[in-house]
Amino acid sequence: LTNNEKSFVQKAILESIRVDGRKLDEFRKLRISFGSEWGMVHVLLGQTRALARVTCEVVQPKATRPNEGMLFVNVELGPMAAPHFDGGRQSDESVHLNRILERALKDSGCVDLESLCLVAEEKVWNLRIDVTVLNHEGNVIDCCSIAALTALAHFKRPDITVDGENVIVHTLEEKEPIKVTLFHYPICVSYAIFNKGTVAVADPSYLEERVAEAMMVFGINSYGELCGLHLGGITLTSADLLLRTSVKASKRARMLVEKIKAAIAKDAADREKGLPVGFSESIERNEVTVHAQDRLQVRLRHFKLRGATNGESADEDDEEQEKDEGVEKMDAAGESVTASENILRLERNADEESME
C-alpha cells in the first residue's frame, strides 16, 4: 500500500467521503441464502463472501461439565479468500477470527448446551461450526459472524431415542429434526478508527482496514446487551466515541437479527410448500453469483458517451439513479456536488502534494 493511497483515504475520511461512495455510518448490502441441508448458509456482505456449515456428532462430555454439550467454531482463511493467505497453515488473522467468534457465540451463552445432553456423563451432542471465507473484501469478521449465527439458528439436529444404555440416532426421514435452542442472537459489528481515535467508519472495506489506525468490534445482541468488545490497533479511542458507536452498533445488531429471522422463516415456508431450495436455485436467481453484486456507486457527473455512427451523445447523468444511490449532497453555495467529484478533487490534491 503506497503512501499516496493512505493519504488519499485518510483525507477522504476527514471530509466524510469514502472511496465506494458510502457514508461513514453506512453498511454494505447483506444477502443470505441457504443450502439444501439444514445449517448450510452463504452470506454476501458487499463483495465479502463466507460459507458456514453446522454439523453434529455424539461424543463423550467433558469431565468438568458432564451434563452439557459442546460447541466448536472453526474459521478457514485460505488462498481462495485472498492470495496472501497460506493454505497449509492457520494465519494470525484466522486465529484472531476464531477467538472473536468463540467469544461471541460460546462465552456469551447463547446456545443452550444442557439441551444437547443425551445421557449424563456419557453421551452429548458436539456442534461444530465451520466457516470458510470465499472472498475477503473487508470486514470479514461481521460476515463470518452473520454466517455462523445464521447457520446455527437454521440448523436442526437429528432426533434420538434412548433405550437403556443405547442411543439410537434417527434419520431426518424417520423423525422430524430438532432445532438448536438459542437464548439470544449475538452479532459482531465492526468499525475502523481514523484521525487519532476521533472518527469511526462502519463496515470498513479491505482498503480502509489497511489504512485504519485501529479496529473496534462489538459483540452485541438484539436486546442491546454487550457480549464482547475487541479493541486493536495503534491509537486510543475516546470514551465519547465508544459510547456513540455502541449505540449505533446496537441498532445495527437489532436490524441484522430481524433480517436473519426473516430469512430463516422464508426458507422454512418454502420447504413446507415443497418449493425448490438450495444453492442451485440461488444461482439460477443470481443471488450468489457475481451478477448479484452491486454496481459501484461512484459515478462521473456530466459524462457523455458519443456513438460511433451517428455522433449522438448519451448523458450518463441519470437523476433517478443518483437518488437511489444517495451519493449527491449540497455544498455551502447550494450547488450539487457528487461524491465522485470530491474524490477526484482529493486525488488531485494528493498528487500535487506528492510532486512538491
XYZ file of C-alpha atoms in Angstrom:
356
model
C 0.000 0.000 0.000
C 1.582 3.282 -1.123
C 1.769 6.474 0.908
C -0.381 8.275 -1.661
C -3.143 5.714 -1.231
C -3.005 6.012 2.547
C -3.042 9.805 2.403
C -5.900 9.784 -0.085
C -8.116 7.524 2.049
C -7.317 9.420 5.265
C -8.132 12.818 3.747
C -11.323 11.449 2.219
C -12.451 10.117 5.608
C -11.811 13.518 7.218
C -14.196 15.070 4.680
C -16.806 12.322 5.304
C -16.143 10.729 1.924
C -15.484 7.055 1.230
C -13.983 5.526 -1.891
C -17.050 3.377 -2.588
C -19.469 6.298 -2.164
C -20.950 5.275 1.192
C -21.461 7.488 4.214
C -19.268 6.979 7.262
C -22.010 5.127 9.151
C -23.420 3.267 6.137
C -23.185 -0.512 5.792
C -22.986 -2.593 2.658
C -25.898 -4.637 1.384
C -26.399 -8.045 3.007
C -27.667 -11.168 1.237
C -28.365 -14.517 2.910
C -29.042 -17.768 1.052
C -29.413 -21.331 2.327
C -28.263 -24.701 1.047
C -30.380 -27.809 0.694
C -29.144 -29.125 4.063
C -30.063 -27.703 7.437
C -27.339 -25.433 8.773
C -25.637 -24.516 5.484
C -25.600 -20.772 4.774
C -23.963 -18.475 2.232
C -23.592 -14.815 3.246
C -22.683 -11.971 0.908
C -21.744 -8.669 2.583
C -20.862 -6.294 -0.200
C -18.248 -8.332 -2.034
C -17.116 -10.262 1.054
C -18.370 -13.853 0.959
C -18.496 -16.557 3.611
C -19.920 -20.074 3.686
C -20.911 -21.613 7.033
C -21.955 -25.173 7.813
C -23.031 -26.759 11.093
C -22.545 -30.469 11.769
C -23.100 -32.594 14.866
C -21.861 -35.852 16.326
C -22.337 -37.838 19.536
C -19.295 -37.679 21.839
C -18.399 -38.055 25.489
C -18.835 -34.879 27.575
C -16.094 -33.031 29.374
C -15.387 -34.219 32.901
C -15.907 -30.703 34.253
C -19.318 -30.316 32.522
C -20.858 -33.798 32.289
C -24.399 -32.525 31.627
C -23.617 -30.100 28.804
C -22.974 -30.489 25.113
C -20.106 -28.828 23.280
C -19.779 -26.110 20.669
C -16.751 -25.717 18.417
C -16.068 -22.871 15.957
C -13.547 -23.052 13.124
C -12.780 -20.320 10.567
C -10.768 -21.078 7.448
C -8.942 -18.324 5.570
C -7.232 -19.764 2.511
C -5.899 -18.591 -0.850
C -9.464 -18.526 -2.172
C -10.259 -15.604 0.138
C -7.131 -13.597 -0.728
C -3.820 -14.502 -2.392
C -1.689 -13.579 0.628
C -3.232 -16.316 2.822
C -1.380 -19.622 3.083
C -3.469 -22.741 2.572
C -1.131 -25.004 4.524
C -1.481 -23.454 7.981
C -3.627 -21.092 10.009
C -2.753 -17.431 9.674
C -2.760 -14.931 12.529
C -5.934 -13.365 11.159
C -7.641 -16.778 11.124
C -6.743 -17.369 14.783
C -7.940 -13.855 15.588
C -11.284 -14.552 13.871
C -11.698 -17.822 15.757
C -11.202 -16.136 19.110
C -13.676 -13.341 18.376
C -16.390 -15.735 17.166
C -15.869 -18.105 20.090
C -16.140 -15.168 22.463
C -19.366 -14.029 20.820
C -21.042 -17.434 20.471
C -19.626 -19.595 23.274
C -18.728 -17.206 26.082
C -21.980 -15.260 25.700
C -24.001 -18.395 26.482
C -26.346 -18.016 23.522
C -26.651 -21.789 22.990
C -28.498 -23.979 25.487
C -25.756 -26.565 25.957
C -27.744 -28.551 28.524
C -30.350 -29.372 25.869
C -27.571 -31.107 23.914
C -27.080 -33.711 26.649
C -28.275 -37.223 25.720
C -27.075 -39.328 28.659
C -25.468 -37.531 31.588
C -21.734 -38.165 31.901
C -21.821 -40.490 28.874
C -23.133 -39.007 25.622
C -23.743 -35.449 24.423
C -24.029 -33.630 21.111
C -20.957 -31.835 19.803
C -21.893 -28.985 17.431
C -19.211 -27.830 15.009
C -19.472 -24.578 13.025
C -17.121 -24.430 10.036
C -16.879 -21.035 8.349
C -14.991 -20.719 5.067
C -14.177 -17.260 3.723
C -14.677 -17.327 -0.048
C -13.716 -13.720 -0.785
C -12.075 -11.177 1.514
C -13.075 -7.615 0.594
C -13.112 -6.143 4.082
C -14.991 -6.638 7.362
C -14.662 -10.402 7.250
C -15.441 -10.502 10.998
C -19.022 -9.314 10.543
C -19.557 -11.558 7.526
C -18.327 -14.671 9.355
C -20.317 -13.750 12.466
C -23.548 -13.419 10.489
C -22.850 -16.669 8.630
C -22.063 -18.639 11.806
C -25.077 -17.364 13.741
C -27.468 -17.860 10.815
C -26.209 -21.396 10.233
C -26.602 -22.202 13.933
C -30.157 -20.827 14.018
C -31.044 -22.647 10.784
C -29.542 -25.996 11.832
C -31.680 -28.920 13.020
C -30.123 -31.918 14.728
C -31.460 -35.485 14.369
C -33.878 -36.805 16.957
C -32.730 -39.625 19.217
C -34.204 -42.463 21.252
C -32.529 -43.679 24.452
C -33.019 -47.420 25.025
C -31.244 -48.340 28.225
C -27.572 -47.722 27.561
C -28.054 -47.464 23.802
C -28.716 -44.211 21.958
C -30.463 -44.532 18.592
C -29.988 -41.603 16.217
C -32.875 -41.372 13.756
C -32.541 -40.109 10.220
C -34.359 -36.994 9.059
C -36.858 -39.170 7.205
C -37.701 -41.258 10.273
C -38.300 -38.402 12.716
C -38.611 -34.654 12.476
C -35.272 -32.993 13.338
C -34.982 -30.684 16.346
C -33.800 -27.065 16.264
C -30.984 -25.820 18.455
C -32.212 -23.696 21.366
C -30.781 -20.170 21.286
C -31.286 -17.808 24.211
C -30.242 -14.740 22.205
C -28.568 -13.802 18.921
C -25.118 -12.182 19.377
C -23.750 -10.366 16.308
C -20.350 -8.789 15.659
C -20.407 -5.177 14.412
C -17.046 -3.719 13.331
C -15.786 -0.157 12.969
C -12.478 1.233 11.690
C -10.912 4.109 13.652
C -9.233 7.081 11.944
C -7.813 10.512 12.822
C -6.213 9.612 16.162
C -9.288 7.875 17.545
C -11.871 10.548 16.713
C -13.599 9.125 13.597
C -15.317 5.716 13.355
C -16.143 4.186 9.963
C -18.776 1.441 9.805
C -18.304 -1.769 7.816
C -14.795 -0.934 6.543
C -13.619 -2.164 3.159
C -10.345 -4.026 2.694
C -8.536 -0.816 1.724
C -9.947 1.063 4.721
C -8.901 -1.742 7.079
C -5.310 -1.495 5.871
C -5.239 2.279 6.341
C -7.152 2.393 9.652
C -5.322 3.197 12.870
C -7.401 0.766 14.939
C -10.370 -1.610 14.783
C -13.325 -1.746 17.159
C -15.536 -4.865 17.208
C -18.735 -5.055 19.272
C -20.320 -8.389 20.128
C -23.893 -7.330 20.819
C -27.342 -8.924 20.669
C -30.759 -7.617 19.663
C -31.524 -6.626 23.275
C -28.617 -4.184 23.296
C -26.583 -6.351 25.681
C -22.828 -6.238 25.145
C -21.487 -9.789 24.762
C -17.922 -8.866 23.861
C -15.676 -5.975 22.888
C -12.418 -6.055 20.984
C -10.133 -3.052 20.518
C -6.974 -3.416 18.490
C -4.602 -1.001 16.805
C -2.073 1.740 17.424
C -4.283 4.553 18.697
C -6.513 5.269 21.674
C -10.278 5.731 21.413
C -12.191 8.350 23.365
C -14.975 7.299 25.719
C -17.444 9.538 23.909
C -16.751 7.869 20.555
C -17.033 4.451 22.178
C -20.467 5.228 23.624
C -21.805 6.784 20.421
C -20.550 3.876 18.340
C -22.035 1.299 20.731
C -25.492 2.845 20.311
C -25.186 2.592 16.521
C -23.899 -0.979 16.829
C -26.921 -1.910 18.946
C -29.299 -0.643 16.258
C -27.330 -2.479 13.600
C -27.427 -5.736 15.594
C -31.189 -5.454 16.068
C -31.688 -4.970 12.342
C -29.410 -7.900 11.472
C -31.187 -10.280 13.849
C -34.541 -9.331 12.341
C -33.176 -9.976 8.861
C -31.730 -13.345 9.893
C -35.011 -14.469 11.450
C -36.963 -13.306 8.388
C -34.620 -15.208 6.043
C -34.913 -18.404 8.117
C -38.712 -18.097 8.275
C -38.889 -17.628 4.497
C -36.698 -20.679 3.895
C -38.821 -22.785 6.263
C -42.007 -21.661 4.484
C -40.528 -22.562 1.091
C -39.585 -26.028 2.348
C -43.071 -26.618 3.739
C -44.612 -25.623 0.410
C -42.324 -28.027 -1.413
C -40.603 -25.271 -3.368
C -37.068 -25.915 -4.654
C -34.408 -24.696 -2.215
C -30.638 -24.752 -2.114
C -27.711 -23.007 -3.721
C -28.676 -24.228 -7.193
C -31.882 -22.208 -7.002
C -29.963 -19.197 -5.667
C -27.589 -19.421 -8.626
C -30.491 -19.501 -11.077
C -31.937 -16.381 -9.415
C -28.490 -14.691 -9.492
C -28.468 -14.335 -5.694
C -24.983 -15.749 -5.033
C -23.220 -15.109 -8.349
C -21.145 -12.096 -9.332
C -24.195 -10.705 -11.120
C -25.773 -10.138 -7.699
C -23.078 -7.669 -6.655
C -23.978 -4.025 -6.502
C -22.616 -1.666 -9.082
C -20.025 0.810 -7.919
C -21.898 3.838 -6.637
C -19.238 6.419 -7.546
C -20.133 7.842 -10.968
C -18.687 10.640 -13.083
C -21.038 13.578 -13.352
C -21.727 15.153 -16.808
C -20.010 12.257 -18.531
C -21.136 11.964 -22.164
C -20.708 8.928 -24.373
C -20.690 9.614 -28.100
C -21.885 6.991 -30.545
C -19.536 5.770 -33.257
C -22.113 6.053 -36.054
C -24.436 8.990 -35.614
C -22.312 11.049 -33.223
C -25.184 11.455 -30.771
C -24.266 11.856 -27.102
C -25.876 9.894 -24.310
C -25.835 11.648 -20.943
C -24.946 9.191 -18.210
C -26.132 11.586 -15.516
C -29.308 9.727 -14.562
C -31.217 11.633 -11.874
C -33.185 8.602 -10.660
C -30.061 6.523 -10.135
C -28.438 9.377 -8.229
C -31.397 9.491 -5.842
C -31.259 5.733 -5.304
C -27.527 5.616 -4.804
C -27.558 8.566 -2.396
C -24.201 9.960 -3.446
C -25.383 13.530 -4.059
C -25.177 16.262 -1.485
C -25.275 20.057 -1.427
C -22.247 22.225 -0.812
C -22.201 25.535 1.065
C -23.030 27.509 -2.093
C -26.061 25.343 -2.786
C -24.528 23.671 -5.827
C -24.847 19.933 -6.398
C -21.654 18.066 -5.668
C -21.304 14.301 -6.003
C -19.024 12.017 -4.059
C -17.051 11.255 -7.217
C -16.207 14.951 -7.711
C -14.935 15.211 -4.136
C -12.847 12.080 -4.588
C -11.324 13.368 -7.830
C -10.535 16.693 -6.123
C -8.826 14.902 -3.215
C -6.863 12.767 -5.641
C -5.591 15.835 -7.491
C -4.552 17.464 -4.191
C -2.712 14.309 -3.139
C -0.847 14.191 -6.476
C 0.165 17.859 -6.181
C 1.478 17.354 -2.640
C 3.467 14.277 -3.689
C 5.051 16.216 -6.584
C 6.012 19.077 -4.258
